[in-house]
Short mmCIF file of C-alpha atoms and ligand atoms in Angstrom, two decimals:
data_model
loop_
_atom_site.label_atom_id
_atom_site.label_comp_id
_atom_site.label_asym_id
_atom_site.label_seq_id
_atom_site.Cartn_x
_atom_site.Cartn_y
_atom_site.Cartn_z
CA UNK A 1 9.62 50.05 133.00
CA UNK A 2 8.92 49.76 129.29
CA UNK A 3 9.66 52.45 126.70
CA UNK A 4 6.79 52.81 124.24
CA UNK A 5 6.69 55.03 121.15
CA UNK A 6 3.11 55.93 120.16
CA UNK A 7 2.39 57.52 116.79
CA UNK A 8 -0.95 59.17 116.13
CA UNK A 9 -2.02 59.77 112.51
CA UNK A 10 -3.99 62.68 111.03
CA UNK A 11 -7.52 61.47 111.83
CA UNK A 12 -6.46 60.68 115.39
CA UNK A 13 -5.46 64.33 115.98
CA UNK A 14 -7.98 65.95 113.62
CA UNK A 15 -9.33 68.53 116.11
CA UNK A 16 -9.01 69.68 119.72
CA UNK A 17 -11.43 67.07 120.96
CA UNK A 18 -9.39 64.27 119.34
CA UNK A 19 -6.13 65.77 120.65
CA UNK A 20 -7.56 65.76 124.17
CA UNK A 21 -8.68 62.13 123.79
CA UNK A 22 -5.22 61.11 122.59
CA UNK A 23 -3.57 62.99 125.46
CA UNK A 24 -5.71 60.97 127.89
CA UNK A 25 -4.56 57.77 126.26
CA UNK A 26 -0.91 58.80 126.36
CA UNK A 27 -1.10 59.78 130.02
CA UNK A 28 -2.91 56.54 130.89
CA UNK A 29 -0.02 54.57 129.30
CA UNK A 30 2.51 56.61 131.28
CA UNK A 31 0.57 56.13 134.52
CA UNK A 32 0.72 52.37 134.03
CA UNK A 33 4.45 52.79 134.65
CA UNK A 34 5.77 53.20 131.10
CA UNK A 35 7.97 55.83 129.52
CA UNK A 36 6.16 57.21 126.48
CA UNK A 37 7.37 59.15 123.44
CA UNK A 38 4.60 60.50 121.22
CA UNK A 39 4.96 61.17 117.48
CA UNK A 40 2.20 63.11 115.75
CA UNK A 41 1.05 63.73 112.20
CA UNK A 42 -0.55 66.93 110.99
CA UNK A 43 -4.31 67.21 111.49
CA UNK A 44 -6.24 65.26 108.82
CA UNK A 45 -6.35 67.21 105.56
CA UNK A 46 -3.76 69.82 106.63
CA UNK A 47 -0.89 68.51 104.50
CA UNK A 48 -3.20 68.33 101.46
CA UNK A 49 -4.29 71.90 102.15
CA UNK A 50 -0.68 73.08 102.24
CA UNK A 51 0.05 71.27 98.96
CA UNK A 52 -2.97 73.03 97.39
CA UNK A 53 -1.76 76.42 98.63
CA UNK A 54 1.62 75.83 97.01
CA UNK A 55 0.00 74.92 93.70
CA UNK A 56 -2.16 78.04 93.85
CA UNK A 57 1.08 80.03 93.86
CA UNK A 58 3.03 78.07 91.26
CA UNK A 59 2.78 74.99 89.04
CA UNK A 60 6.21 73.77 90.02
CA UNK A 61 6.90 74.58 93.67
CA UNK A 62 10.52 74.48 94.70
CA UNK A 63 11.07 71.29 96.72
CA UNK A 64 13.12 72.94 99.47
CA UNK A 65 10.34 75.45 100.07
CA UNK A 66 7.76 72.69 99.87
CA UNK A 67 9.47 70.85 102.72
CA UNK A 68 9.48 73.85 105.03
CA UNK A 69 5.83 74.42 104.21
CA UNK A 70 4.70 70.83 104.72
CA UNK A 71 6.66 70.34 107.94
CA UNK A 72 4.57 73.06 109.59
CA UNK A 73 1.45 70.85 109.90
CA UNK A 74 3.19 68.47 112.30
CA UNK A 75 4.62 71.36 114.35
CA UNK A 76 1.11 72.58 115.08
CA UNK A 77 -0.12 69.23 116.40
CA UNK A 78 3.04 68.54 118.43
CA UNK A 79 2.70 71.79 120.38
CA UNK A 80 -1.06 71.33 120.87
CA UNK A 81 -0.53 67.74 122.04
CA UNK A 82 2.11 68.80 124.59
CA UNK A 83 -0.34 71.42 125.91
CA UNK A 84 -3.14 68.84 126.13
CA UNK A 85 -0.89 66.46 128.09
CA UNK A 86 0.19 69.26 130.44
CA UNK A 87 -3.44 70.23 130.96
CA UNK A 88 -4.26 66.81 132.41
CA UNK A 89 -1.40 67.01 134.82
CA UNK A 90 1.61 65.34 133.18
CA UNK A 91 4.83 67.03 132.18
CA UNK A 92 5.35 67.21 128.43
CA UNK A 93 7.45 69.03 125.84
CA UNK A 94 7.14 69.23 122.05
CA UNK A 95 10.03 68.92 119.61
CA UNK A 96 10.53 69.45 115.90
CA UNK A 97 12.56 66.94 113.88
CA UNK A 98 15.53 69.30 114.04
CA UNK A 99 15.36 69.56 117.83
CA UNK A 100 15.67 65.80 118.29
CA UNK A 101 18.47 65.61 115.73
CA UNK A 102 16.72 63.68 112.94
CA UNK A 103 19.26 63.91 110.15
CA UNK A 104 18.29 62.96 106.62
CA UNK A 105 19.76 62.99 103.15
CA UNK A 106 18.97 65.93 100.88
CA UNK A 107 16.28 64.46 98.64
CA UNK A 108 13.67 67.05 99.45
CA UNK A 109 10.07 65.77 99.73
CA UNK A 110 11.22 62.14 100.05
CA UNK A 111 14.23 62.28 102.31
CA UNK A 112 15.67 59.23 104.05
CA UNK A 113 16.58 59.28 107.74
CA UNK A 114 20.32 58.75 108.25
CA UNK A 115 20.65 59.19 112.01
CA UNK A 116 18.91 60.35 115.14
CA UNK A 117 20.63 61.91 118.18
CA UNK A 118 18.85 60.18 121.01
CA UNK A 119 20.27 62.47 123.76
CA UNK A 120 17.64 65.18 123.77
CA UNK A 121 14.80 62.66 123.99
CA UNK A 122 16.59 60.65 126.67
CA UNK A 123 17.13 63.80 128.70
CA UNK A 124 13.44 64.73 128.48
CA UNK A 125 12.44 61.20 129.51
CA UNK A 126 14.94 61.32 132.38
CA UNK A 127 13.28 64.52 133.59
CA UNK A 128 9.95 62.70 133.68
CA UNK A 129 8.58 64.50 130.63
CA UNK A 130 6.50 63.00 127.84
CA UNK A 131 8.22 64.15 124.63
CA UNK A 132 5.96 64.87 121.66
CA UNK A 133 7.82 64.82 118.35
CA UNK A 134 6.56 66.38 115.12
CA UNK A 135 6.57 63.51 112.61
CA UNK A 136 7.52 63.40 108.92
CA UNK A 137 10.53 65.76 109.10
CA UNK A 138 14.23 66.10 109.65
CA UNK A 139 17.11 68.28 108.55
CA UNK A 140 19.82 67.72 105.95
CA UNK A 141 23.53 68.52 106.18
CA UNK A 142 22.79 72.19 105.43
CA UNK A 143 20.29 72.26 108.32
CA UNK A 144 17.50 72.73 105.80
CA UNK A 145 14.21 71.13 106.71
CA UNK A 146 13.36 67.95 104.79
CA UNK A 147 10.24 65.77 104.78
CA UNK A 148 10.08 62.00 104.49
CA UNK A 149 7.39 61.54 101.84
CA UNK A 150 3.62 61.32 102.34
CA UNK A 151 2.75 59.11 105.28
CA UNK A 152 6.27 59.58 106.67
CA UNK A 153 5.33 60.11 110.33
CA UNK A 154 5.19 56.32 110.71
CA UNK A 155 8.87 56.28 109.78
CA UNK A 156 9.72 58.98 112.33
CA UNK A 157 8.09 56.84 115.03
CA UNK A 158 9.80 53.58 114.10
CA UNK A 159 13.18 55.27 113.61
CA UNK A 160 12.92 56.84 117.08
CA UNK A 161 11.88 53.48 118.52
CA UNK A 162 14.93 51.88 116.88
CA UNK A 163 17.32 54.64 117.99
CA UNK A 164 16.16 54.49 121.61
CA UNK A 165 15.75 50.70 121.62
CA UNK A 166 12.10 51.04 122.61
CA UNK A 167 10.22 47.95 123.72
CA UNK A 168 7.29 48.68 121.43
CA UNK A 169 6.17 51.05 118.69
CA UNK A 170 2.41 51.55 118.40
CA UNK A 171 0.95 53.14 115.27
CA UNK A 172 -2.48 54.55 116.09
CA UNK A 173 -4.72 55.14 113.11
CA UNK A 174 -8.36 55.19 111.99
CA UNK A 175 -8.76 51.44 111.33
CA UNK A 176 -8.30 48.53 113.74
CA UNK A 177 -5.14 47.16 112.18
CA UNK A 178 -3.82 45.71 108.95
CA UNK A 179 -6.56 44.09 106.87
CA UNK A 180 -6.55 41.66 103.95
CA UNK A 181 -7.48 44.68 101.78
CA UNK A 182 -8.40 48.31 102.43
CA UNK A 183 -11.52 47.96 104.63
CA UNK A 184 -12.90 51.12 103.02
CA UNK A 185 -13.11 49.33 99.68
CA UNK A 186 -13.77 45.77 100.79
CA UNK A 187 -16.40 45.71 103.54
CA UNK A 188 -15.67 42.11 104.54
CA UNK A 189 -11.88 42.50 104.63
CA UNK A 190 -10.44 40.60 107.59
CA UNK A 191 -8.20 42.12 110.22
CA UNK A 192 -4.97 40.16 110.61
CA UNK A 193 -3.75 39.49 114.14
CA UNK A 194 -0.14 39.11 113.01
CA UNK A 195 1.73 39.81 109.80
CA UNK A 196 5.42 39.29 109.00
CA UNK A 197 7.77 42.22 108.30
CA UNK A 198 8.30 40.89 104.77
CA UNK A 199 4.64 40.68 103.91
CA UNK A 200 3.95 44.07 105.45
CA UNK A 201 6.86 45.54 103.52
CA UNK A 202 5.43 44.19 100.31
CA UNK A 203 1.91 45.42 101.15
CA UNK A 204 3.19 48.90 101.95
CA UNK A 205 5.30 49.11 98.81
CA UNK A 206 2.30 48.01 96.75
CA UNK A 207 0.17 50.85 98.06
CA UNK A 208 -1.51 49.76 101.34
CA UNK A 209 -1.03 53.13 102.96
CA UNK A 210 -1.75 51.93 106.49
CA UNK A 211 2.04 51.93 107.06
CA UNK A 212 4.75 53.97 105.32
CA UNK A 213 7.04 51.50 103.53
CA UNK A 214 10.22 52.83 105.05
CA UNK A 215 8.83 52.45 108.57
CA UNK A 216 8.52 48.71 107.97
CA UNK A 217 12.09 48.57 106.64
CA UNK A 218 13.34 50.17 109.87
CA UNK A 219 11.18 47.89 112.00
CA UNK A 220 12.57 44.82 110.24
CA UNK A 221 16.18 45.98 110.27
CA UNK A 222 16.17 46.82 113.99
CA UNK A 223 13.59 44.18 115.05
CA UNK A 224 11.22 46.80 116.45
CA UNK A 225 7.94 45.17 117.52
CA UNK A 226 5.29 47.18 115.72
CA UNK A 227 1.57 47.28 116.46
CA UNK A 228 -1.02 48.94 114.22
CA UNK A 229 -4.24 49.76 116.07
CA UNK A 230 -7.11 52.19 116.31
CA UNK A 231 -6.97 55.34 118.43
CA UNK A 232 -10.78 55.21 118.63
CA UNK A 233 -11.09 52.02 120.72
CA UNK A 234 -9.11 49.52 122.77
CA UNK A 235 -9.03 46.66 120.19
CA UNK A 236 -5.61 44.93 120.18
CA UNK A 237 -4.65 45.65 116.55
CA UNK A 238 -2.15 43.86 114.30
CA UNK A 239 1.35 42.85 115.37
CA UNK A 240 4.00 43.23 112.66
CA UNK A 241 6.83 40.91 113.58
CA UNK A 242 9.31 38.24 112.45
CA UNK A 243 7.83 35.40 110.48
CA UNK A 244 7.14 32.39 112.65
CA UNK A 245 5.49 28.99 112.40
CA UNK A 246 2.29 30.23 114.03
CA UNK A 247 1.51 32.54 111.12
CA UNK A 248 -1.20 31.49 108.74
CA UNK A 249 -0.04 29.53 105.73
CA UNK A 250 -2.08 30.95 102.91
CA UNK A 251 -1.30 31.38 99.24
CA UNK A 252 -2.54 34.95 99.01
CA UNK A 253 -2.32 37.17 102.11
CA UNK A 254 -3.83 40.34 100.79
CA UNK A 255 -4.95 42.55 97.94
CA UNK A 256 -3.61 46.08 97.55
CA UNK A 257 -4.38 48.98 95.28
CA UNK A 258 -2.41 52.05 94.34
CA UNK A 259 -3.96 55.04 92.58
CA UNK A 260 -0.77 57.01 92.82
CA UNK A 261 0.43 55.82 89.42
CA UNK A 262 0.93 57.35 85.98
CA UNK A 263 1.88 55.48 82.84
CA UNK A 264 4.26 57.11 80.38
CA UNK A 265 4.79 55.60 76.92
CA UNK A 266 7.60 56.35 74.50
CA UNK A 267 6.38 55.47 71.02
CA UNK A 268 8.58 54.03 68.28
CA UNK A 269 11.91 53.99 70.10
CA UNK A 270 14.81 52.52 68.09
CA UNK A 271 15.34 48.92 69.25
CA UNK A 272 19.06 48.79 69.95
CA UNK A 273 21.34 48.24 72.95
CA UNK A 274 21.72 51.12 75.40
CA UNK A 275 18.41 52.83 74.74
CA UNK A 276 16.68 51.67 77.93
CA UNK A 277 19.78 52.55 79.93
CA UNK A 278 19.84 56.10 78.60
CA UNK A 279 16.15 56.66 79.38
CA UNK A 280 16.16 55.20 82.87
CA UNK A 281 19.51 56.74 83.83
CA UNK A 282 18.13 60.18 83.14
CA UNK A 283 15.04 59.45 85.18
CA UNK A 284 17.01 57.99 88.09
CA UNK A 285 19.28 61.05 88.14
CA UNK A 286 16.19 63.16 88.80
CA UNK A 287 15.49 61.00 91.90
CA UNK A 288 12.41 59.44 90.33
CA UNK A 289 11.52 55.81 91.03
CA UNK A 290 10.25 53.82 88.10
CA UNK A 291 7.91 51.02 89.03
CA UNK A 292 6.70 48.74 86.20
CA UNK A 293 8.40 48.70 82.79
CA UNK A 294 7.03 47.04 79.68
CA UNK A 295 8.76 46.95 76.29
CA UNK A 296 6.87 45.64 73.30
CA UNK A 297 8.30 43.35 70.64
CA UNK A 298 9.72 45.59 67.95
CA UNK A 299 7.81 46.06 64.72
CA UNK A 300 9.20 45.67 61.17
CA UNK A 301 10.96 49.03 61.26
CA UNK A 302 12.99 47.93 64.30
CA UNK A 303 11.21 50.35 66.57
CA UNK A 304 9.39 49.52 69.77
CA UNK A 305 7.04 51.09 72.33
CA UNK A 306 8.33 51.40 75.88
CA UNK A 307 5.95 52.06 78.79
CA UNK A 308 6.69 52.60 82.44
CA UNK A 309 4.92 53.86 85.55
CA UNK A 310 6.00 56.51 88.03
CA UNK A 311 4.18 57.96 91.02
CA UNK A 312 1.80 60.84 90.31
CA UNK A 313 3.90 63.32 92.25
CA UNK A 314 6.78 62.68 89.82
CA UNK A 315 4.75 62.67 86.62
CA UNK A 316 5.53 66.24 85.50
CA UNK A 317 9.28 65.84 85.97
CA UNK A 318 9.27 62.37 84.38
CA UNK A 319 7.29 63.58 81.38
CA UNK A 320 9.64 66.48 80.77
CA UNK A 321 12.70 64.23 80.86
CA UNK A 322 11.07 61.59 78.65
CA UNK A 323 10.06 64.18 76.05
CA UNK A 324 13.61 65.48 75.91
CA UNK A 325 15.00 61.98 75.43
CA UNK A 326 12.34 61.16 72.87
CA UNK A 327 13.47 64.14 70.78
CA UNK A 328 17.11 63.10 71.08
CA UNK A 329 16.36 59.50 70.06
CA UNK A 330 14.08 60.52 67.23
CA UNK A 331 11.25 58.39 68.58
CA UNK A 332 7.63 58.93 67.57
CA UNK A 333 6.60 60.84 70.69
CA UNK A 334 5.43 60.44 74.26
CA UNK A 335 1.96 59.74 75.67
CA UNK A 336 0.82 59.87 79.27
CA UNK A 337 -2.09 58.22 81.06
CA UNK A 338 -2.84 59.37 84.61
CA UNK A 339 -6.07 57.41 84.90
CA UNK A 340 -4.43 54.16 85.87
CA UNK A 341 -4.22 52.15 89.08
CA UNK A 342 -2.21 49.16 90.16
CA UNK A 343 -3.93 46.25 91.85
CA UNK A 344 -1.80 43.51 93.35
CA UNK A 345 -2.15 40.19 95.09
CA UNK A 346 0.61 39.17 97.45
CA UNK A 347 1.64 36.35 99.71
CA UNK A 348 4.80 34.38 100.51
CA UNK A 349 2.77 31.20 99.95
CA UNK A 350 2.58 32.03 96.22
CA UNK A 351 6.13 30.80 95.68
CA UNK A 352 5.04 27.19 95.99
CA UNK A 353 1.75 27.33 94.10
CA UNK A 354 1.00 27.18 90.41
CA UNK A 355 -1.77 28.98 88.62
CA UNK A 356 -2.15 31.95 90.94
CA UNK A 357 -1.45 34.45 88.16
CA UNK A 358 -3.91 32.75 85.83
CA UNK A 359 -6.59 32.98 88.51
CA UNK A 360 -5.92 36.68 88.92
CA UNK A 361 -6.12 37.37 85.17
CA UNK A 362 -9.27 35.27 84.82
CA UNK A 363 -10.96 37.16 87.65
CA UNK A 364 -10.21 40.51 86.02
CA UNK A 365 -11.36 39.24 82.63
CA UNK A 366 -14.64 37.97 84.14
CA UNK A 367 -15.26 41.53 85.32
CA UNK A 368 -14.50 42.86 81.82
CA UNK A 369 -11.35 44.62 83.01
CA UNK A 370 -8.52 45.14 80.55
CA UNK A 371 -4.97 44.62 81.85
CA UNK A 372 -2.51 47.26 80.59
CA UNK A 373 0.67 46.09 82.30
CA UNK A 374 1.73 43.12 84.42
CA UNK A 375 4.60 42.70 86.81
CA UNK A 376 5.42 39.67 88.95
CA UNK A 377 7.86 38.60 91.64
CA UNK A 378 8.00 35.45 93.73
CA UNK A 379 5.53 36.84 96.23
CA UNK A 380 3.32 39.24 94.28
CA UNK A 381 1.53 39.86 91.01
CA UNK A 382 0.56 43.38 89.98
CA UNK A 383 -1.69 44.54 87.15
CA UNK A 384 -2.07 48.09 85.92
CA UNK A 385 -5.68 48.78 84.93
CA UNK A 386 -7.97 51.75 84.28
CA UNK A 387 -8.57 53.51 87.60
CA UNK A 388 -12.34 53.40 87.09
CA UNK A 389 -12.25 49.61 87.54
CA UNK A 390 -9.99 49.63 90.59
CA UNK A 391 -12.52 49.08 93.35
CA UNK A 392 -14.39 46.36 91.45
CA UNK A 393 -11.07 44.62 90.78
CA UNK A 394 -10.01 44.70 94.44
CA UNK A 395 -13.36 43.32 95.62
CA UNK A 396 -13.43 40.60 92.95
CA UNK A 397 -9.88 39.45 93.76
CA UNK A 398 -10.58 39.51 97.49
CA UNK A 399 -13.57 37.22 96.90
CA UNK A 400 -11.73 34.98 94.42
CA UNK A 401 -8.93 34.24 96.88
CA UNK A 402 -11.44 33.77 99.71
CA UNK A 403 -9.90 36.35 101.99
CA UNK A 404 -13.16 37.54 103.58
CA UNK A 405 -14.42 37.00 107.08
CA UNK A 406 -17.05 34.43 106.10
P1 ADP B 501 -2.95 57.85 109.37
O1 ADP B 501 -3.42 59.23 109.05
O2 ADP B 501 -3.39 57.36 110.71
O3 ADP B 501 -1.49 57.66 109.13
P2 ADP B 501 -3.52 56.59 106.83
O4 ADP B 501 -4.66 57.18 106.09
O5 ADP B 501 -2.15 56.93 106.40
O6 ADP B 501 -3.74 56.90 108.38
O7 ADP B 501 -3.63 54.99 106.82
C1 ADP B 501 -4.81 54.35 107.28
C2 ADP B 501 -5.68 54.02 106.09
O8 ADP B 501 -5.05 53.04 105.29
C3 ADP B 501 -7.01 53.40 106.44
O9 ADP B 501 -7.98 54.38 106.71
C4 ADP B 501 -7.34 52.56 105.22
O10 ADP B 501 -8.30 53.17 104.39
C5 ADP B 501 -6.02 52.48 104.46
N1 ADP B 501 -5.63 51.10 104.10
C6 ADP B 501 -5.23 50.71 102.86
N2 ADP B 501 -4.98 49.41 102.83
C7 ADP B 501 -5.18 48.95 104.09
C8 ADP B 501 -5.06 47.65 104.69
N3 ADP B 501 -4.67 46.58 103.98
N4 ADP B 501 -5.36 47.53 106.01
C9 ADP B 501 -5.75 48.60 106.72
N5 ADP B 501 -5.89 49.85 106.21
C10 ADP B 501 -5.61 50.02 104.91
N1 LIG B 502 1.22 64.73 107.31
C1 LIG B 502 1.95 63.91 106.37
C2 LIG B 502 1.01 63.37 105.31
O1 LIG B 502 -0.17 63.69 105.32
C3 LIG B 502 2.73 62.80 107.03
C4 LIG B 502 1.92 61.79 107.80
O2 LIG B 502 0.75 62.03 108.10
O3 LIG B 502 2.47 60.72 108.09
O4 LIG B 502 1.44 62.69 104.43
MG1 MG B 503 -0.36 57.25 107.42
#
């Protein structure tokens, strides 16, 4: 008997009809002789709606309160899903993150899972029940509710699969798997049959929201076989697994885009040792991740411009901190640009090929797109551009590196 964790995303549980269809699928898997644990997201659009409500009340919602608020969306779908499963004749029980002992750190709104008590889930399985767990949430050491960051239900599912040593974790979503680029932007994007943990990790961290980055980290660390597939049909999906010889050897595996970026620039900062450390220490202390950093060559007056990107959800906090530091350093002020996006090309094959970056820059230049920032690693190249060019850039790069179906 196999143990399978199935996670259903927002579109897959968007209304009662969809919840009933998913319940049928879950029960069919159980009737084939498997033990099944279900993890659900909030109904599509619900989390956004809750975020909007909070911002109608205040500009700067308290993060502890935000977590309690946002966790409610997943509670709703978990209870409805358990009812739908019961209705078609199988035993089921819903659980919040707290009830299955998902313990996290205390970084509200982007907490990290530290441990899961598997007992309650094992007991439910032992009693022949299908447990349905509310995704995206846990509790911290004070028993306060935390959430795992947008898209975090994937991480709940993989962490549960790892904790219970499940045979498989299936992520059901609204596309047929992992594609060479977002199929909503690139119509001829190709579905991949297999992708390595490392490449998936890179794709997720560069903005391909089909999987939450941390879920891939867990899957890799605990060797959880992970399948991404559609809840709307029976297509086999994409297997995320260890790299092996059978995987395609291509230079560029995929193109990603990320609109969730803001660029902050400190103008005329004194160019002397310790300045960067003081800026980025202050930002790190506020639990904000900085992505790309660019420092210009200093001008005659020994001052330089320093730009960096943070995610949009952190932009207010990051701006406040940067303005404070700017005043302390006597720099010439701070500017912010929220209309930026990051497009990236990635692939482990890039390590052994020359000229990939040049091809990327040439493609963007051919489309008349100005590059504001560049960042590279062995297996990816990212460019920050104006958001209005993002879709054109993704399509042009996808064509340039011949990733399409044709
Ligand atoms: P869910 O609500 O099921 O978690 P998400 O919206 O979080 O679904 O993730 C699925 C979406 O990810 C797809 O609808 C697609 O638009 C987007 N996406 C972005 N990049 C990719 C990619 N490379 N492959 C597949 N989907 C992608
Ligand atoms: N409901 C949360 C979100 O919309 C978590 C998830 O769906 O994974 O981000
Ligand atoms: Mg998601």
